[in-house]
Amino acid sequence: MERLEKLYEGKAKILYNTSDPDLMVQYFKDDASAFDGKKKGTIVDKGVMNNHMSSRIFQYLEGEGIKTHFVKNINDREMLVKKLDIIPIEVVLRNVAAGSLCKRLGIEQGMILQKPILEFFYKSDPLGDPMINECHVDVFGWATNKEVEILKAEGIRINNLMTKFFEERNIRLVDFKLEFGRHKGEVILGDEISPDGCRLWHLETNEKMDKDRFRFNMGNVEEKYQEVYDLICN
Ligand code: TMP
Ligand code: ASP
């Protein structure tokens, strides 16, 4: 399917219309950003790796009964996806304490959580993606109560499936972010699933293999993305 005019350009991806009003092309850039766009850079070939990793994971999830926007992989940087009316909520699942959880609550990084923690953040760069709860979602009309129930249930199911998927590849799924949207009356998983939006640690060494290497200038960013890519796609 040919891509037509640009519909939206985000920090890491571009969405294009197609001749089918229900479908879009999702193009993956090498641009990397962190801290709500305050830090910017490039991760060489990230777009290619994230496109293929996301395609592989969406296919896996679809095979396990999760509805996603993924239609097919087009080429190294493009994926055909269903057009979504995106719900402005980032659904974060955590299995191990890291990142903003540690900062917010003074929890030690690396603590294995007794049960997964699910959090909602409001998708807004100018506001720095603030944490919200179901009352905010309800009062400000970002999603219906029924949709919130779907976000929570699907978030937990996806966490179980992805934890298993990564563990089989010697990777610990520490935490990750999901985005959902509406398509023909259904709420389905959108965006991407890649080391940009997941914390992935080597199962034995706990070495970081995700965007934290870029966020905190840890070096070997491309090498670690490539390692995850090899474990997922080869
Ligand atoms: P956090 O610890 O910064 O709240 O992030 C938790 C996980 O969600 C981490 O894997 C990164 C991901 N995430 C994003 O990719 N984008 C975002 O805007 C947020 C809030 C989290
Ligand atoms: N992706 C988000 C941003 O660019 C958050 C992050 O990765 O730190 O701001």
mmCIF file of C-alpha atoms and ligand atoms in Angstrom:
data_model
loop_
_atom_site.group_PDB
_atom_site.id
_atom_site.type_symbol
_atom_site.label_atom_id
_atom_site.label_comp_id
_atom_site.label_asym_id
_atom_site.label_seq_id
_atom_site.Cartn_x
_atom_site.Cartn_y
_atom_site.Cartn_z
ATOM 1 C CA MET A 1 0.000 0.000 0.000
ATOM 2 C CA GLU A 2 1.417 3.415 -1.063
ATOM 3 C CA ARG A 3 1.828 6.079 1.594
ATOM 4 C CA LEU A 4 0.115 9.408 0.907
ATOM 5 C CA GLU A 5 0.329 12.675 2.864
ATOM 6 C CA LYS A 6 1.813 12.984 6.331
ATOM 7 C CA LEU A 7 -0.849 12.859 9.021
ATOM 8 C CA TYR A 8 1.243 13.313 12.150
ATOM 9 C CA GLU A 9 4.924 13.469 13.071
ATOM 10 C CA GLY A 10 5.937 12.415 16.563
ATOM 11 C CA LYS A 11 9.332 12.206 18.234
ATOM 12 C CA ALA A 12 10.201 8.737 16.963
ATOM 13 C CA LYS A 13 7.645 7.973 14.266
ATOM 14 C CA ILE A 14 5.657 9.496 11.397
ATOM 15 C CA LEU A 15 2.150 8.475 10.405
ATOM 16 C CA TYR A 16 1.015 8.711 6.772
ATOM 17 C CA ASN A 17 -2.411 8.319 5.247
ATOM 18 C CA THR A 18 -2.987 5.637 2.636
ATOM 19 C CA SER A 19 -5.628 5.202 -0.057
ATOM 20 C CA ASP A 20 -7.589 3.127 2.482
ATOM 21 C CA PRO A 21 -9.201 5.459 5.057
ATOM 22 C CA ASP A 22 -8.925 2.735 7.726
ATOM 23 C CA LEU A 23 -5.175 2.183 7.319
ATOM 24 C CA MET A 24 -2.001 4.204 7.903
ATOM 25 C CA VAL A 25 1.712 3.732 7.335
ATOM 26 C CA GLN A 26 3.772 3.996 10.538
ATOM 27 C CA TYR A 27 7.349 5.092 9.681
ATOM 28 C CA PHE A 28 10.104 4.552 12.295
ATOM 29 C CA LYS A 29 12.791 7.268 12.608
ATOM 30 C CA ASP A 30 16.254 7.034 14.175
ATOM 31 C CA ASP A 31 15.484 10.115 16.292
ATOM 32 C CA ALA A 32 15.610 9.465 20.002
ATOM 33 C CA SER A 33 14.215 11.659 22.743
ATOM 34 C CA ALA A 34 13.928 11.393 26.478
ATOM 35 C CA PHE A 35 12.653 13.373 29.445
ATOM 36 C CA ASP A 36 9.623 14.608 27.473
ATOM 37 C CA GLY A 37 11.726 15.744 24.561
ATOM 38 C CA LYS A 38 14.274 17.707 26.620
ATOM 39 C CA LYS A 39 17.069 15.354 25.552
ATOM 40 C CA LYS A 40 17.376 14.660 21.838
ATOM 41 C CA GLY A 41 19.702 12.512 19.751
ATOM 42 C CA THR A 42 20.009 9.773 17.186
ATOM 43 C CA ILE A 43 20.362 6.045 17.624
ATOM 44 C CA VAL A 44 21.741 4.722 14.344
ATOM 45 C CA ASP A 45 19.317 2.272 12.671
ATOM 46 C CA LYS A 46 16.948 2.388 15.659
ATOM 47 C CA GLY A 47 14.030 2.866 13.273
ATOM 48 C CA VAL A 48 14.850 -0.304 11.381
ATOM 49 C CA MET A 49 15.370 -2.349 14.540
ATOM 50 C CA ASN A 50 12.282 -0.989 16.337
ATOM 51 C CA ASN A 51 10.095 -1.560 13.283
ATOM 52 C CA HIS A 52 11.148 -5.210 13.040
ATOM 53 C CA MET A 53 11.045 -5.807 16.820
ATOM 54 C CA SER A 54 7.587 -4.223 17.097
ATOM 55 C CA SER A 55 6.317 -6.255 14.136
ATOM 56 C CA ARG A 56 7.584 -9.463 15.737
ATOM 57 C CA ILE A 57 6.004 -8.657 19.115
ATOM 58 C CA PHE A 58 2.677 -7.521 17.630
ATOM 59 C CA GLN A 59 2.537 -10.768 15.640
ATOM 60 C CA TYR A 60 3.232 -12.754 18.798
ATOM 61 C CA LEU A 61 0.543 -10.885 20.751
ATOM 62 C CA GLU A 62 -1.999 -11.255 17.911
ATOM 63 C CA GLY A 63 -1.289 -15.001 17.925
ATOM 64 C CA GLU A 64 -2.135 -15.018 21.636
ATOM 65 C CA GLY A 65 -5.467 -13.258 21.053
ATOM 66 C CA ILE A 66 -4.509 -9.615 21.721
ATOM 67 C CA LYS A 67 -6.030 -7.136 19.258
ATOM 68 C CA THR A 68 -3.437 -4.705 17.894
ATOM 69 C CA HIS A 69 -3.207 -2.102 15.131
ATOM 70 C CA PHE A 70 -0.563 -4.171 13.315
ATOM 71 C CA VAL A 71 -1.524 -5.237 9.783
ATOM 72 C CA LYS A 72 1.804 -6.106 8.162
ATOM 73 C CA ASN A 73 5.406 -5.157 7.809
ATOM 74 C CA ILE A 74 6.040 -3.184 4.600
ATOM 75 C CA ASN A 75 9.811 -2.650 4.603
ATOM 76 C CA ASP A 76 12.711 -1.894 6.973
ATOM 77 C CA ARG A 77 11.179 1.306 8.319
ATOM 78 C CA GLU A 78 7.458 1.035 7.586
ATOM 79 C CA MET A 79 4.574 -0.948 9.005
ATOM 80 C CA LEU A 80 0.954 -0.911 7.824
ATOM 81 C CA VAL A 81 -1.366 -0.246 10.759
ATOM 82 C CA LYS A 82 -5.044 0.335 11.434
ATOM 83 C CA LYS A 83 -5.998 3.982 11.893
ATOM 84 C CA LEU A 84 -6.715 4.669 15.551
ATOM 85 C CA ASP A 85 -8.379 7.402 17.512
ATOM 86 C CA ILE A 86 -5.637 7.356 20.148
ATOM 87 C CA ILE A 87 -6.640 7.374 23.835
ATOM 88 C CA PRO A 88 -4.388 10.002 25.508
ATOM 89 C CA ILE A 89 -3.296 7.670 28.298
ATOM 90 C CA GLU A 90 0.012 5.853 28.666
ATOM 91 C CA VAL A 91 -0.526 2.529 30.396
ATOM 92 C CA VAL A 92 2.635 1.544 32.276
ATOM 93 C CA LEU A 93 3.199 -1.946 33.679
ATOM 94 C CA ARG A 94 6.010 -2.639 36.150
ATOM 95 C CA ASN A 95 7.496 -5.926 37.335
ATOM 96 C CA VAL A 96 10.734 -4.611 38.838
ATOM 97 C CA ALA A 97 11.252 -1.197 40.483
ATOM 98 C CA ALA A 98 13.012 1.315 38.211
ATOM 99 C CA GLY A 99 12.710 4.795 36.769
ATOM 100 C CA SER A 100 10.022 7.151 38.011
ATOM 101 C CA LEU A 101 8.664 4.609 40.512
ATOM 102 C CA CYS A 102 11.977 4.691 42.400
ATOM 103 C CA LYS A 103 12.166 8.489 42.214
ATOM 104 C CA ARG A 104 8.586 9.037 43.314
ATOM 105 C CA LEU A 105 8.463 6.578 46.206
ATOM 106 C CA GLY A 106 12.096 6.175 47.254
ATOM 107 C CA ILE A 107 12.074 2.482 46.298
ATOM 108 C CA GLU A 108 15.402 0.832 45.537
ATOM 109 C CA GLN A 109 16.013 0.121 41.841
ATOM 110 C CA GLY A 110 15.868 -3.602 41.106
ATOM 111 C CA MET A 111 13.353 -4.606 43.769
ATOM 112 C CA ILE A 112 11.217 -7.430 42.355
ATOM 113 C CA LEU A 113 7.589 -6.382 42.819
ATOM 114 C CA GLN A 114 5.308 -8.949 44.532
ATOM 115 C CA LYS A 115 2.683 -8.270 41.867
ATOM 116 C CA PRO A 116 2.798 -6.142 38.710
ATOM 117 C CA ILE A 117 1.947 -2.465 39.208
ATOM 118 C CA LEU A 118 -0.229 -0.741 36.598
ATOM 119 C CA GLU A 119 -0.103 3.049 36.303
ATOM 120 C CA PHE A 120 -1.756 5.641 34.063
ATOM 121 C CA PHE A 121 -0.016 8.759 32.738
ATOM 122 C CA TYR A 122 -1.627 11.573 30.772
ATOM 123 C CA LYS A 123 0.009 11.787 27.324
ATOM 124 C CA SER A 124 1.187 15.416 27.211
ATOM 125 C CA ASP A 125 4.763 16.544 26.556
ATOM 126 C CA PRO A 126 4.171 20.151 27.702
ATOM 127 C CA LEU A 127 2.940 18.793 31.053
ATOM 128 C CA GLY A 128 5.667 16.101 31.257
ATOM 129 C CA ASP A 129 3.283 13.111 31.071
ATOM 130 C CA PRO A 130 1.889 13.493 34.617
ATOM 131 C CA MET A 131 0.683 10.448 36.514
ATOM 132 C CA ILE A 132 -3.119 10.266 36.766
ATOM 133 C CA ASN A 133 -5.752 7.908 38.167
ATOM 134 C CA GLU A 134 -9.136 6.650 37.039
ATOM 135 C CA CYS A 135 -10.968 9.649 38.529
ATOM 136 C CA HIS A 136 -9.027 12.025 36.257
ATOM 137 C CA VAL A 137 -9.740 9.825 33.238
ATOM 138 C CA ASP A 138 -13.449 9.802 34.104
ATOM 139 C CA VAL A 139 -13.922 13.488 34.990
ATOM 140 C CA PHE A 140 -11.901 14.811 32.048
ATOM 141 C CA GLY A 141 -13.481 12.333 29.644
ATOM 142 C CA TRP A 142 -10.253 10.805 28.299
ATOM 143 C CA ALA A 143 -11.839 7.337 28.220
ATOM 144 C CA THR A 144 -15.073 5.708 29.366
ATOM 145 C CA ASN A 145 -15.217 3.448 32.421
ATOM 146 C CA LYS A 146 -15.642 0.479 30.093
ATOM 147 C CA GLU A 147 -12.540 1.492 28.136
ATOM 148 C CA VAL A 148 -10.545 1.863 31.371
ATOM 149 C CA GLU A 149 -11.492 -1.706 32.299
ATOM 150 C CA ILE A 150 -10.187 -2.855 28.892
ATOM 151 C CA LEU A 151 -6.911 -0.902 29.334
ATOM 152 C CA LYS A 152 -6.335 -2.575 32.705
ATOM 153 C CA ALA A 153 -7.292 -6.105 31.645
ATOM 154 C CA GLU A 154 -5.350 -5.959 28.381
ATOM 155 C CA GLY A 155 -2.374 -4.314 30.121
ATOM 156 C CA ILE A 156 -2.150 -7.206 32.581
ATOM 157 C CA ARG A 157 -2.614 -9.866 29.882
ATOM 158 C CA ILE A 158 0.021 -8.242 27.673
ATOM 159 C CA ASN A 159 2.424 -8.015 30.622
ATOM 160 C CA ASN A 160 2.063 -11.761 31.300
ATOM 161 C CA LEU A 161 2.591 -12.629 27.641
ATOM 162 C CA MET A 162 5.524 -10.273 27.129
ATOM 163 C CA THR A 163 7.251 -11.323 30.363
ATOM 164 C CA LYS A 164 7.203 -14.913 29.095
ATOM 165 C CA PHE A 165 8.305 -13.880 25.589
ATOM 166 C CA PHE A 166 11.320 -11.953 26.876
ATOM 167 C CA GLU A 167 12.242 -14.510 29.562
ATOM 168 C CA GLU A 168 12.489 -17.169 26.848
ATOM 169 C CA ARG A 169 15.065 -14.868 25.222
ATOM 170 C CA ASN A 170 17.077 -14.318 28.415
ATOM 171 C CA ILE A 171 15.689 -10.822 28.987
ATOM 172 C CA ARG A 172 13.920 -9.482 32.083
ATOM 173 C CA LEU A 173 10.926 -7.254 31.283
ATOM 174 C CA VAL A 174 11.330 -4.633 34.018
ATOM 175 C CA ASP A 175 8.592 -2.221 32.892
ATOM 176 C CA PHE A 176 7.006 -0.873 29.735
ATOM 177 C CA LYS A 177 4.483 1.566 28.296
ATOM 178 C CA LEU A 178 1.470 0.785 26.119
ATOM 179 C CA GLU A 179 -0.851 3.022 24.113
ATOM 180 C CA PHE A 180 -4.319 2.069 22.972
ATOM 181 C CA GLY A 181 -6.800 3.552 20.526
ATOM 182 C CA ARG A 182 -10.284 3.117 19.144
ATOM 183 C CA HIS A 183 -10.851 1.465 15.766
ATOM 184 C CA LYS A 184 -14.332 0.612 14.469
ATOM 185 C CA GLY A 185 -15.805 0.579 17.966
ATOM 186 C CA GLU A 186 -13.059 -1.522 19.510
ATOM 187 C CA VAL A 187 -10.157 -0.596 21.803
ATOM 188 C CA ILE A 188 -6.942 -2.076 20.426
ATOM 189 C CA LEU A 189 -3.211 -1.847 21.144
ATOM 190 C CA GLY A 190 -1.322 0.773 19.103
ATOM 191 C CA ASP A 191 2.042 2.563 18.930
ATOM 192 C CA GLU A 192 5.139 0.330 19.092
ATOM 193 C CA ILE A 193 6.751 -2.174 21.429
ATOM 194 C CA SER A 194 10.522 -1.788 21.440
ATOM 195 C CA PRO A 195 13.455 -0.949 23.736
ATOM 196 C CA ASP A 196 12.343 2.709 23.404
ATOM 197 C CA GLY A 197 9.309 2.083 25.611
ATOM 198 C CA CYS A 198 10.381 -0.956 27.632
ATOM 199 C CA ARG A 199 13.067 -1.447 30.270
ATOM 200 C CA LEU A 200 14.855 -4.656 29.367
ATOM 201 C CA TRP A 201 17.615 -6.112 31.535
ATOM 202 C CA HIS A 202 19.738 -9.145 30.777
ATOM 203 C CA LEU A 203 18.239 -11.974 32.852
ATOM 204 C CA GLU A 204 21.543 -13.051 34.407
ATOM 205 C CA THR A 205 23.696 -9.921 34.496
ATOM 206 C CA ASN A 206 20.923 -7.285 34.841
ATOM 207 C CA GLU A 207 22.735 -5.272 32.175
ATOM 208 C CA LYS A 208 20.470 -2.561 30.715
ATOM 209 C CA MET A 209 19.517 -3.189 27.073
ATOM 210 C CA ASP A 210 17.060 -0.333 26.449
ATOM 211 C CA LYS A 211 16.656 3.438 26.095
ATOM 212 C CA ASP A 212 18.004 4.064 29.609
ATOM 213 C CA ARG A 213 21.442 3.714 27.963
ATOM 214 C CA PHE A 214 20.573 6.782 25.854
ATOM 215 C CA ARG A 215 18.778 8.644 28.678
ATOM 216 C CA PHE A 216 21.752 8.344 31.014
ATOM 217 C CA ASN A 217 24.619 8.422 28.465
ATOM 218 C CA MET A 218 25.686 4.871 29.321
ATOM 219 C CA GLY A 219 27.206 4.163 25.883
ATOM 220 C CA ASN A 220 26.820 1.125 23.568
ATOM 221 C CA VAL A 221 23.224 2.129 22.804
ATOM 222 C CA GLU A 222 23.146 0.738 19.247
ATOM 223 C CA GLU A 223 24.970 -2.439 20.325
ATOM 224 C CA LYS A 224 22.419 -3.226 23.024
ATOM 225 C CA TYR A 225 19.423 -2.516 20.735
ATOM 226 C CA GLN A 226 21.075 -4.842 18.210
ATOM 227 C CA GLU A 227 21.447 -7.553 20.874
ATOM 228 C CA VAL A 228 17.751 -7.333 21.733
ATOM 229 C CA TYR A 229 16.938 -7.322 18.015
ATOM 230 C CA ASP A 230 19.012 -10.481 17.482
ATOM 231 C CA LEU A 231 17.320 -12.234 20.409
ATOM 232 C CA ILE A 232 13.825 -11.280 19.194
ATOM 233 C CA CYS A 233 14.046 -11.386 15.417
ATOM 234 C CA ASN A 234 16.625 -14.068 14.588
HETATM 235 P P1 TMP B 1 9.024 5.694 33.939
HETATM 236 O O1 TMP B 1 9.794 4.885 34.932
HETATM 237 O O2 TMP B 1 9.768 6.857 33.387
HETATM 238 O O3 TMP B 1 7.664 6.101 34.467
HETATM 239 O O4 TMP B 1 8.727 4.763 32.680
HETATM 240 C C1 TMP B 1 8.186 3.478 32.816
HETATM 241 C C2 TMP B 1 8.303 2.729 31.512
HETATM 242 O O5 TMP B 1 7.452 3.294 30.518
HETATM 243 C C3 TMP B 1 9.703 2.750 30.903
HETATM 244 O O6 TMP B 1 9.935 1.492 30.308
HETATM 245 C C4 TMP B 1 9.651 3.823 29.847
HETATM 246 C C5 TMP B 1 8.194 3.818 29.439
HETATM 247 N N1 TMP B 1 7.691 5.155 29.125
HETATM 248 C C6 TMP B 1 7.805 5.633 27.843
HETATM 249 O O7 TMP B 1 8.306 4.957 26.949
HETATM 250 N N2 TMP B 1 7.325 6.879 27.572
HETATM 251 C C7 TMP B 1 6.732 7.653 28.486
HETATM 252 O O8 TMP B 1 6.325 8.766 28.169
HETATM 253 C C8 TMP B 1 6.595 7.125 29.839
HETATM 254 C C9 TMP B 1 5.938 7.933 30.925
HETATM 255 C C10 TMP B 1 7.100 5.887 30.096
HETATM 256 N N1 ASP B 2 9.665 8.920 25.281
HETATM 257 C C1 ASP B 2 9.446 9.976 26.243
HETATM 258 C C2 ASP B 2 10.082 11.261 25.774
HETATM 259 O O1 ASP B 2 10.675 11.363 24.742
HETATM 260 C C3 ASP B 2 9.871 9.627 27.643
HETATM 261 C C4 ASP B 2 11.226 8.974 27.799
HETATM 262 O O2 ASP B 2 11.538 8.087 27.042
HETATM 263 O O3 ASP B 2 11.965 9.309 28.744
HETATM 264 O O4 ASP B 2 9.989 12.211 26.438
#
